Backbone as numpy.savetxt, mean C-alpha at the origin, in Angstrom:
# Nx Ny Nz CAx CAy CAz Cx Cy Cz
25.46 3.52 -9.52 24.95 2.30 -8.88 24.12 2.67 -7.66
22.94 2.06 -7.54 22.08 2.34 -6.40 22.67 1.77 -5.13
22.58 2.55 -4.05 23.07 2.08 -2.76 22.21 0.91 -2.27
20.91 1.00 -2.49 20.01 -0.05 -1.99 19.92 -1.24 -2.93
20.31 -1.05 -4.21 20.25 -2.15 -5.15 18.84 -2.45 -5.59
18.69 -3.49 -6.41 17.39 -3.90 -6.92 17.06 -5.27 -6.34
15.95 -5.33 -5.61 15.59 -6.55 -4.90 14.50 -7.33 -5.63
14.44 -8.60 -5.35 13.33 -9.42 -5.81 12.25 -9.39 -4.72
11.02 -9.16 -5.14 9.91 -9.08 -4.19 9.84 -10.34 -3.33
10.00 -11.48 -3.97 9.89 -12.75 -3.22 10.94 -12.85 -2.13
12.13 -12.34 -2.37 13.18 -12.41 -1.35 12.86 -11.53 -0.15
12.34 -10.33 -0.42 12.01 -9.42 0.68 10.87 -9.96 1.54
9.91 -10.61 0.90 8.76 -11.13 1.64 9.08 -12.45 2.34
9.76 -13.33 1.67 10.02 -14.66 2.22 10.91 -14.62 3.45
11.70 -13.57 3.58 12.62 -13.46 4.72 12.10 -12.55 5.83
10.84 -12.12 5.72 10.26 -11.21 6.71 8.90 -11.75 7.12
8.80 -12.25 8.34 7.55 -12.86 8.79 6.43 -11.86 9.02
6.81 -10.58 9.21 5.75 -9.60 9.49 6.09 -8.19 9.02
6.01 -7.94 7.68 6.13 -6.57 7.20 4.86 -5.75 7.46
3.79 -6.42 7.90 2.55 -5.72 8.25 1.65 -5.48 7.06
1.45 -4.22 6.73 0.70 -3.85 5.52 1.70 -3.28 4.53
1.53 -3.57 3.25 2.53 -3.16 2.27 1.94 -2.67 0.97
2.64 -1.71 0.36 2.26 -1.16 -0.94 3.44 -1.31 -1.89
3.16 -1.85 -3.07 4.15 -1.92 -4.14 3.57 -1.19 -5.36
4.34 -0.26 -5.90 3.93 0.45 -7.11 5.11 0.46 -8.07
4.83 0.27 -9.35 5.90 0.33 -10.34 5.37 0.12 -11.75
6.32 -0.02 -12.67 6.00 -0.19 -14.08 6.39 -1.60 -14.51
5.54 -2.20 -15.32 5.80 -3.57 -15.76 7.11 -3.67 -16.53
7.63 -4.88 -16.60 8.90 -5.13 -17.26 8.89 -4.67 -18.72
7.75 -4.85 -19.38 7.64 -4.44 -20.78 7.28 -2.97 -20.97
7.07 -2.26 -19.88 6.78 -0.83 -19.95 5.37 -0.48 -20.37
4.48 -1.47 -20.42 3.14 -1.24 -20.94 2.09 -0.99 -19.87
2.44 -1.21 -18.60 1.41 -1.15 -17.55 1.92 -0.52 -16.26
1.00 0.14 -15.57 1.23 0.58 -14.19 0.77 -0.55 -13.29
1.53 -0.84 -12.22 1.23 -1.99 -11.38 1.12 -1.57 -9.91
0.10 -2.11 -9.25 -0.13 -1.82 -7.83 -0.38 -3.13 -7.10
0.25 -3.27 -5.94 -0.07 -4.37 -5.03 -0.27 -3.79 -3.63
-1.30 -4.24 -2.96 -1.51 -3.86 -1.56 -1.89 -5.10 -0.78
-1.20 -5.36 0.32 -1.52 -6.52 1.14 -1.66 -6.12 2.61
-2.42 -6.93 3.33 -2.54 -6.77 4.78 -2.20 -8.09 5.45
-1.65 -7.97 6.66 -1.33 -9.13 7.47 -1.92 -8.90 8.86
-1.88 -9.91 9.70 -2.44 -9.75 11.05 -1.85 -10.75 12.02
-1.69 -10.31 13.26 -1.25 -11.21 14.33 -2.40 -11.52 15.28
-3.32 -10.57 15.44 -4.44 -10.77 16.35 -5.65 -11.35 15.60
-6.56 -11.93 16.36 -7.78 -12.48 15.77 -8.57 -11.40 15.06
-8.62 -10.20 15.63 -9.36 -9.09 15.04 -8.76 -8.68 13.69
-7.44 -8.61 13.62 -6.78 -8.22 12.38 -6.91 -9.28 11.30
-6.90 -10.54 11.73 -6.99 -11.63 10.76 -8.41 -11.86 10.26
-9.38 -11.33 10.95 -10.80 -11.52 10.60 -11.24 -10.50 9.55
-10.55 -10.51 8.39 -10.86 -9.51 7.37 -10.79 -10.10 5.96
-11.48 -9.44 5.06 -11.39 -9.72 3.63 -11.36 -8.39 2.88
-10.92 -8.43 1.63 -11.03 -7.29 0.72 -12.29 -7.47 -0.10
-12.99 -6.36 -0.35 -14.21 -6.39 -1.15 -14.21 -5.19 -2.10
-14.33 -5.46 -3.38 -14.34 -4.41 -4.40 -15.73 -3.78 -4.47
-15.78 -2.47 -4.73 -17.03 -1.79 -5.03 -16.76 -0.79 -6.14
-17.78 -0.21 -6.70 -17.61 0.71 -7.82 -16.81 1.93 -7.36
-15.62 2.09 -7.90 -14.79 3.23 -7.56 -13.77 2.98 -6.47
-13.76 1.76 -5.91 -12.79 1.52 -4.85 -12.81 0.11 -4.31
-12.16 -0.08 -3.18 -12.07 -1.37 -2.52 -12.01 -1.12 -1.02
-12.71 -1.99 -0.27 -12.80 -1.82 1.18 -12.29 -3.08 1.90
-11.93 -2.89 3.16 -11.75 -4.04 4.04 -13.08 -4.29 4.73
-13.32 -5.54 5.06 -14.59 -5.93 5.66 -14.35 -7.09 6.61
-15.08 -7.12 7.70 -14.97 -8.25 8.63 -15.47 -9.51 7.95
-14.70 -10.58 8.03 -15.12 -11.86 7.47 -16.27 -12.44 8.30
-16.10 -12.40 9.60 -17.14 -12.84 10.52 -17.51 -11.63 11.39
-18.64 -11.02 11.09 -19.06 -9.80 11.79 -19.20 -10.03 13.30
-19.55 -11.23 13.70 -19.75 -11.52 15.13 -18.44 -11.48 15.92
-17.31 -11.58 15.22 -16.01 -11.58 15.89 -15.31 -10.23 15.81
-15.94 -9.26 15.16 -15.33 -7.94 15.03 -15.34 -7.22 16.38
-14.15 -6.79 16.85 -14.03 -6.15 18.16 -13.95 -4.64 18.03
-12.90 -4.15 17.37 -12.69 -2.71 17.22 -12.41 -2.41 15.75
-13.35 -1.80 15.03 -13.17 -1.56 13.60 -12.34 -0.31 13.27
-11.97 0.48 14.26 -11.44 1.82 14.01 -10.21 1.86 13.12
-9.31 0.89 13.26 -8.06 0.93 12.49 -7.95 -0.20 11.48
-8.96 -1.05 11.41 -8.86 -2.18 10.48 -9.92 -2.16 9.37
-10.96 -1.34 9.52 -11.99 -1.24 8.47 -11.86 0.12 7.79
-11.55 0.11 6.51 -11.30 1.35 5.77 -11.31 1.05 4.27
-11.13 2.07 3.45 -11.01 1.91 2.00 -9.53 1.96 1.61
-8.89 0.84 1.34 -7.48 0.90 0.96 -7.25 1.49 -0.43
-8.28 1.44 -1.28 -8.11 1.89 -2.66 -9.31 2.69 -3.13
-9.03 3.85 -3.75 -10.08 4.66 -4.36 -9.58 5.22 -5.68
-10.47 5.28 -6.67 -10.18 5.91 -7.95 -10.64 7.36 -7.89
-9.80 8.29 -8.38 -10.16 9.71 -8.28 -9.52 10.52 -9.40
-10.31 10.95 -10.38 -9.88 11.91 -11.39 -8.53 11.56 -12.00
-8.51 10.46 -12.77 -7.29 10.00 -13.43 -6.18 9.63 -12.45
-6.56 9.29 -11.25 -5.59 8.89 -10.23 -6.08 7.66 -9.50
-5.14 6.87 -9.03 -5.43 5.76 -8.13 -4.76 6.07 -6.79
-5.53 5.95 -5.72 -5.02 6.20 -4.37 -5.05 4.89 -3.60
-3.94 4.53 -2.98 -3.90 3.32 -2.17 -3.16 3.60 -0.88
-3.75 3.23 0.25 -3.14 3.48 1.56 -3.51 2.35 2.52
-2.93 2.40 3.71 -3.20 1.38 4.71 -4.19 1.86 5.78
-4.98 2.90 5.47 -5.93 3.38 6.47 -6.94 4.34 5.88
-7.67 5.02 6.76 -8.70 5.92 6.27 -8.14 7.21 5.67
-6.80 7.33 5.61 -6.22 8.48 4.90 -6.45 8.39 3.39
-6.88 7.22 2.89 -7.30 7.13 1.49 -8.40 8.15 1.25
-9.37 8.20 2.15 -10.47 9.16 2.03 -10.00 10.60 2.20
-8.98 10.80 3.05 -8.44 12.15 3.24 -7.88 12.70 1.94
-7.08 11.89 1.24 -6.51 12.32 -0.04 -7.60 12.50 -1.08
-8.51 11.54 -1.15 -9.61 11.59 -2.11 -10.46 12.85 -1.92
-10.86 13.11 -0.69 -11.72 14.26 -0.41 -11.02 15.59 -0.67
-9.73 15.63 -0.39 -8.96 16.86 -0.65 -8.94 17.16 -2.15
-8.68 16.13 -2.96 -8.64 16.33 -4.41 -10.01 16.73 -4.93
-11.06 16.10 -4.41 -12.41 16.43 -4.85 -12.78 17.88 -4.52
-12.32 18.36 -3.36 -12.68 19.72 -2.93 -11.79 20.78 -3.53
-10.48 20.52 -3.59 -9.54 21.56 -3.99 -8.86 21.31 -5.34
-9.07 20.13 -5.92 -8.37 19.78 -7.14 -6.94 19.36 -6.82
-6.21 18.97 -7.86 -4.84 18.53 -7.66 -3.88 19.47 -8.38
-3.18 20.29 -7.60 -2.21 21.22 -8.16 -0.82 20.60 -8.26
-0.76 19.30 -8.11 0.52 18.60 -8.13 1.04 18.29 -6.75
0.41 18.89 -5.72 0.86 18.68 -4.35 -0.30 18.33 -3.41
-1.42 17.95 -3.98 -2.59 17.59 -3.16 -2.28 16.41 -2.25
-1.52 15.47 -2.75 -1.14 14.29 -1.97 -0.42 14.71 -0.70
0.60 15.55 -0.86 1.38 16.00 0.28 0.56 16.88 1.22
-0.19 17.81 0.66 -0.98 18.72 1.49 -2.02 17.98 2.33
-2.70 17.04 1.71 -3.74 16.31 2.44 -3.14 15.47 3.56
-2.00 14.85 3.32 -1.40 13.98 4.32 -0.72 14.75 5.45
-0.51 16.05 5.26 0.02 16.85 6.36 -1.04 17.06 7.45
-2.27 16.69 7.15 -3.32 16.78 8.17 -3.46 15.49 8.96
-2.64 14.47 8.62 -2.72 13.17 9.28 -1.40 12.82 9.95
-1.44 11.78 10.80 -0.22 11.28 11.41 -0.36 9.77 11.60
0.60 9.15 12.22 0.62 7.70 12.46 -0.60 7.27 13.27
-0.85 5.98 13.29 -1.99 5.46 14.03 -1.74 5.49 15.54
-2.78 5.71 16.33 -2.62 5.85 17.79 -2.65 4.52 18.53
-2.01 3.51 17.97 -2.06 2.17 18.56 -0.82 1.90 19.42
-0.78 2.49 20.59 0.32 2.26 21.54 0.50 0.76 21.77
1.71 0.23 21.81 3.00 0.94 21.71 3.60 0.92 20.32
2.85 0.40 19.33 3.44 0.25 17.99 3.46 1.54 17.18
2.40 2.37 17.37 2.26 3.61 16.60 2.50 3.31 15.12
1.64 2.45 14.60 1.78 1.98 13.22 1.84 3.13 12.22
2.84 3.14 11.35 2.94 4.20 10.34 1.76 4.15 9.36
1.43 5.31 8.83 0.47 5.37 7.73 1.28 5.42 6.44
1.08 4.43 5.58 1.76 4.40 4.28 0.73 4.68 3.18
1.14 5.42 2.17 0.21 5.85 1.12 0.92 5.94 -0.21
0.14 5.83 -1.29 0.68 6.02 -2.64 -0.41 6.59 -3.53
0.00 7.35 -4.54 -0.93 7.86 -5.53 -0.29 7.73 -6.90
-1.07 7.28 -7.88 -0.64 7.18 -9.26 -1.45 8.17 -10.07
-0.79 9.00 -10.83 -1.45 9.99 -11.69 -1.21 9.61 -13.14
-2.30 9.36 -13.88 -2.22 8.90 -15.26 -2.41 10.06 -16.24
-1.71 9.98 -17.37 -1.89 10.99 -18.41 -0.93 10.78 -19.57
-1.43 11.00 -20.78 -0.61 10.96 -21.99 0.15 9.64 -22.14
-0.55 8.55 -21.91 0.02 7.24 -22.13 1.07 6.80 -21.13
1.18 7.49 -20.02 2.14 7.11 -19.00 1.59 7.51 -17.63
2.40 7.44 -16.61 1.96 7.80 -15.27 3.15 8.23 -14.44
2.85 8.87 -13.33 3.85 9.17 -12.30 3.28 8.70 -10.98
4.15 8.48 -10.03 3.63 8.04 -8.73 4.43 8.61 -7.58
3.72 8.72 -6.46 4.32 9.21 -5.22 4.00 8.22 -4.10
4.87 8.20 -3.11 4.63 7.38 -1.93 4.92 8.21 -0.69
4.37 7.76 0.44 4.55 8.51 1.68 4.50 7.57 2.87
5.19 7.96 3.93 5.06 7.29 5.21 5.03 8.33 6.31
4.05 8.22 7.19 3.91 9.09 8.36 4.18 8.22 9.57
5.20 8.54 10.34 5.62 7.67 11.44 6.03 8.47 12.65
5.96 7.83 13.80 6.42 8.48 15.02 7.93 8.64 14.96
8.43 9.65 15.62 9.87 9.90 15.62 10.55 9.00 16.65
11.11 7.89 16.15 11.77 6.91 17.03 10.85 6.46 18.17
9.56 6.30 17.87 8.60 5.82 18.86 8.03 6.88 19.77
8.39 8.14 19.51 7.87 9.25 20.32 6.47 9.64 19.82
5.44 9.39 20.62 4.07 9.66 20.16 3.74 11.14 20.05
4.63 12.01 20.53 4.40 13.45 20.46 4.90 14.06 19.15
5.65 13.28 18.37 6.26 13.82 17.15 5.97 12.92 15.96
5.43 13.51 14.88 5.17 12.77 13.65 6.14 13.23 12.56
6.91 12.31 12.03 7.78 12.58 10.90 7.06 12.17 9.62
7.06 13.05 8.62 6.37 12.78 7.36 7.39 12.75 6.22
7.39 11.65 5.47 8.33 11.47 4.37 7.55 11.27 3.07
8.00 11.94 2.01 7.35 11.86 0.72 8.38 11.54 -0.37
7.96 10.69 -1.32 8.86 10.27 -2.40 8.11 10.38 -3.73
8.75 10.97 -4.72 8.14 11.18 -6.03 8.97 10.45 -7.09
8.30 9.66 -7.93 9.02 8.82 -8.88 8.54 8.99 -10.33
9.50 8.95 -11.24 9.22 8.81 -12.66 9.37 7.33 -12.99
8.35 6.66 -13.50 8.39 5.22 -13.70 9.50 4.78 -14.67
10.09 3.65 -14.36 11.09 3.01 -15.21 10.64 1.57 -15.42
10.67 1.11 -16.65 10.21 -0.24 -16.96 10.94 -1.27 -16.11
10.17 -2.14 -15.49 10.73 -3.22 -14.68 11.11 -2.84 -13.27
10.87 -1.58 -12.89 11.25 -1.11 -11.56 10.03 -0.70 -10.75
10.02 -1.08 -9.49 8.95 -0.66 -8.60 9.52 -0.27 -7.24
8.65 0.26 -6.39 9.05 0.63 -5.02 8.08 0.01 -4.03
8.64 -0.49 -2.95 7.89 -1.25 -1.96 8.08 -0.61 -0.60
6.95 -0.22 0.02 6.99 0.35 1.36 6.02 -0.43 2.24
6.41 -0.70 3.48 5.55 -1.45 4.37 5.59 -0.84 5.76
4.62 -1.18 6.57 4.47 -0.50 7.86 5.57 -0.86 8.85
5.99 -2.13 8.85 6.94 -2.59 9.85 8.23 -3.10 9.22
9.32 -2.88 9.93 10.61 -3.38 9.46 10.65 -4.91 9.56
10.04 -5.43 10.62 9.99 -6.87 10.86 9.08 -7.09 12.07
8.95 -8.32 12.49 8.15 -8.63 13.67 8.88 -8.17 14.93
8.14 -8.01 16.02 8.74 -7.58 17.27 7.68 -7.17 18.26
8.07 -6.75 19.43 7.14 -6.29 20.45 7.81 -5.22 21.32
7.54 -3.92 21.08 6.66 -3.41 20.03 7.24 -3.66 18.64
6.39 -3.54 17.62 6.83 -3.82 16.26 7.58 -2.61 15.71
8.81 -2.79 15.24 9.58 -1.65 14.74 9.04 -1.11 13.42
8.92 0.21 13.31 8.43 0.84 12.10 9.40 0.67 10.93
8.86 0.69 9.73 9.68 0.66 8.51 10.71 1.78 8.57
11.90 1.49 8.07 12.99 2.45 8.16 13.62 2.66 6.79
13.92 3.92 6.44 14.61 4.24 5.20 13.68 4.49 4.03
14.26 4.59 2.83 13.49 4.83 1.62 12.74 3.57 1.21
11.67 3.74 0.41 11.00 2.56 -0.15 12.00 1.67 -0.88
11.82 0.36 -0.74 12.75 -0.60 -1.33 12.52 -0.72 -2.83
13.61 -0.73 -3.59 13.55 -0.89 -5.04 13.37 -2.37 -5.37
12.37 -2.67 -6.20 12.07 -4.07 -6.51 11.88 -4.28 -8.01
12.15 -5.51 -8.44 11.92 -5.90 -9.83 10.43 -6.14 -10.03
9.89 -5.63 -11.12 8.47 -5.82 -11.42 8.30 -6.83 -12.55
7.28 -7.66 -12.49 6.98 -8.61 -13.58 6.20 -7.92 -14.69
5.58 -8.72 -15.55 4.81 -8.16 -16.66 3.31 -8.16 -16.45
2.80 -9.15 -15.74 1.35 -9.32 -15.66 0.82 -9.25 -14.24
-0.48 -9.01 -14.14 -1.16 -8.98 -12.85 -1.07 -10.34 -12.16
-1.23 -11.41 -12.92 -1.17 -12.76 -12.36 0.21 -13.05 -11.79
1.25 -12.65 -12.50 2.61 -12.86 -12.00 2.83 -12.12 -10.69
2.39 -10.86 -10.64 2.57 -10.06 -9.43 1.78 -10.66 -8.27
0.55 -11.09 -8.54 -0.27 -11.70 -7.49 0.38 -12.96 -6.94
0.89 -13.79 -7.82 1.52 -15.04 -7.39 2.78 -14.79 -6.57
3.61 -13.85 -7.03 4.86 -13.55 -6.33 4.58 -13.08 -4.90
3.64 -12.15 -4.77 3.36 -11.58 -3.45 2.68 -12.59 -2.55
1.59 -13.18 -3.01 0.80 -14.06 -2.15 1.57 -15.31 -1.72
2.32 -15.90 -2.63 3.04 -17.13 -2.32 4.19 -16.91 -1.34
4.68 -15.68 -1.24 5.84 -15.43 -0.39 5.52 -14.68 0.90
4.28 -14.26 1.08 3.87 -13.71 2.37 3.80 -14.83 3.40
4.13 -14.51 4.63 4.10 -15.50 5.70 2.73 -16.18 5.78
2.73 -17.50 5.74 1.50 -18.27 5.67 0.57 -18.01 6.86
1.13 -17.85 8.05 0.32 -17.67 9.25 -0.26 -16.25 9.34
0.49 -15.27 8.88 0.12 -13.87 9.11 -0.57 -13.18 7.93
-0.47 -13.72 6.74 -1.10 -13.04 5.60 -2.62 -13.12 5.69
-3.28 -12.06 5.21 -4.74 -11.97 5.30 -5.37 -11.75 3.93
-4.99 -10.67 3.24 -5.60 -10.35 1.95 -4.62 -9.62 1.03
-4.88 -9.72 -0.27 -4.04 -9.09 -1.28 -4.91 -8.49 -2.38
-4.55 -7.27 -2.79 -5.22 -6.59 -3.91 -4.17 -6.26 -4.96
-4.44 -6.65 -6.20 -3.56 -6.36 -7.34 -4.35 -5.57 -8.38
-3.75 -4.50 -8.87 -4.36 -3.71 -9.94 -3.27 -3.36 -10.95
-3.49 -3.74 -12.20 -2.54 -3.45 -13.28 -3.29 -2.71 -14.38
-2.83 -1.50 -14.69 -3.53 -0.62 -15.64 -2.73 -0.49 -16.92
-3.36 -0.79 -18.05 -2.71 -0.65 -19.35 -2.49 0.82 -19.66
-1.26 1.17 -20.05 -0.96 2.56 -20.39 -1.36 2.86 -21.83
-1.80 1.85 -22.55 -2.24 2.04 -23.93 -3.72 2.41 -24.00
-4.56 1.69 -23.25 -6.00 1.94 -23.33 -6.66 2.22 -21.98
-5.90 2.21 -20.90 -6.45 2.52 -19.58 -7.25 1.40 -18.93
-7.34 0.26 -19.57 -8.08 -0.85 -19.00 -7.29 -1.49 -17.87
-8.01 -1.93 -16.85 -7.36 -2.50 -15.67 -7.69 -3.97 -15.51
-6.72 -4.72 -15.03 -6.93 -6.10 -14.62 -6.65 -6.18 -13.13
-7.52 -6.83 -12.39 -7.39 -6.85 -10.93 -7.54 -8.26 -10.38
-6.91 -8.46 -9.24 -7.07 -9.69 -8.48 -7.28 -9.32 -7.02
-8.20 -10.02 -6.37 -8.34 -9.96 -4.92 -8.21 -11.38 -4.39
-7.29 -11.55 -3.47 -7.10 -12.87 -2.84 -7.31 -12.71 -1.34
-8.25 -13.46 -0.81 -8.55 -13.44 0.63 -8.25 -14.80 1.23
-7.50 -14.82 2.32 -7.24 -16.09 3.01 -8.52 -16.64 3.59
-9.38 -15.75 4.10 -10.69 -16.16 4.58 -11.62 -16.27 3.39
-12.22 -17.42 3.21 -13.08 -17.65 2.06 -14.44 -18.14 2.51
C-alpha cells in the first residue's frame, strides 16, 4: 500500500488556492495515451498578464498586454519543447537547458539529470521559487517519464537541493508536482515526492478537471497534451484566462 495513496486531481487543486505552477504526467486510464498537463497561476499583475501560445515544436508564455509587462525574466519562457522522441515540460527557461543539452550531447539516459545539475531555483527572494521539470521519452509503443524539482534548502539561498524521480507508467496513474505547497508570504516550496493522482482517459477530461478546479482568482493558463501510444498522434488544449 502506498504511503501517499492515490489522490484525485480535483481534490488536490480545489483545496489549494496557490500551488503556483504545476506539472502532471501519467498514463491514461485505458493505457492508450501519455498525458501531460502544465498550468501557471499568478498573484501579481505581471504574473497574471500572460497567455500560452503554441508554435511549431513547442509552446511559449507571452504577455497578454505588452504595455503592462514589467520584468519578463522569470515569466516569459518556453514551458514545452519537443525533442527527439521526447517531450520536455518545465516551469522556466530550463526547458531550453534540457533541450540544448540533448541536441548537443544526445541522450544517454541521464541527459535530463545532467542538464539540470547546471541549474538551480529561481532567484526571486524571498520565495526562491523551485524549478520543476519533466521529460517523457517515447519508444516501442510506450513511454517512460522523469520529474525533477530544484529548490533552496529550507529557504537557504546558498544551497540548492536537486531531486529526481524516474517512473514506469501505469495505466490510470500520474504524478503531480508543483512549485508551492500552498499560499503564504514567503510562499512555502513544494515538499516531498510528486503526488500520485488518478488519470482520466481523454485530453478534454484532463483539461476540464484541472481548469475547473484551479483557484478562480489565481489561475492564468493551462496546456494539455495527450499522445497516442498507438500512432504517436497528439491532441492538445490551451486555455487562457486572458482572451
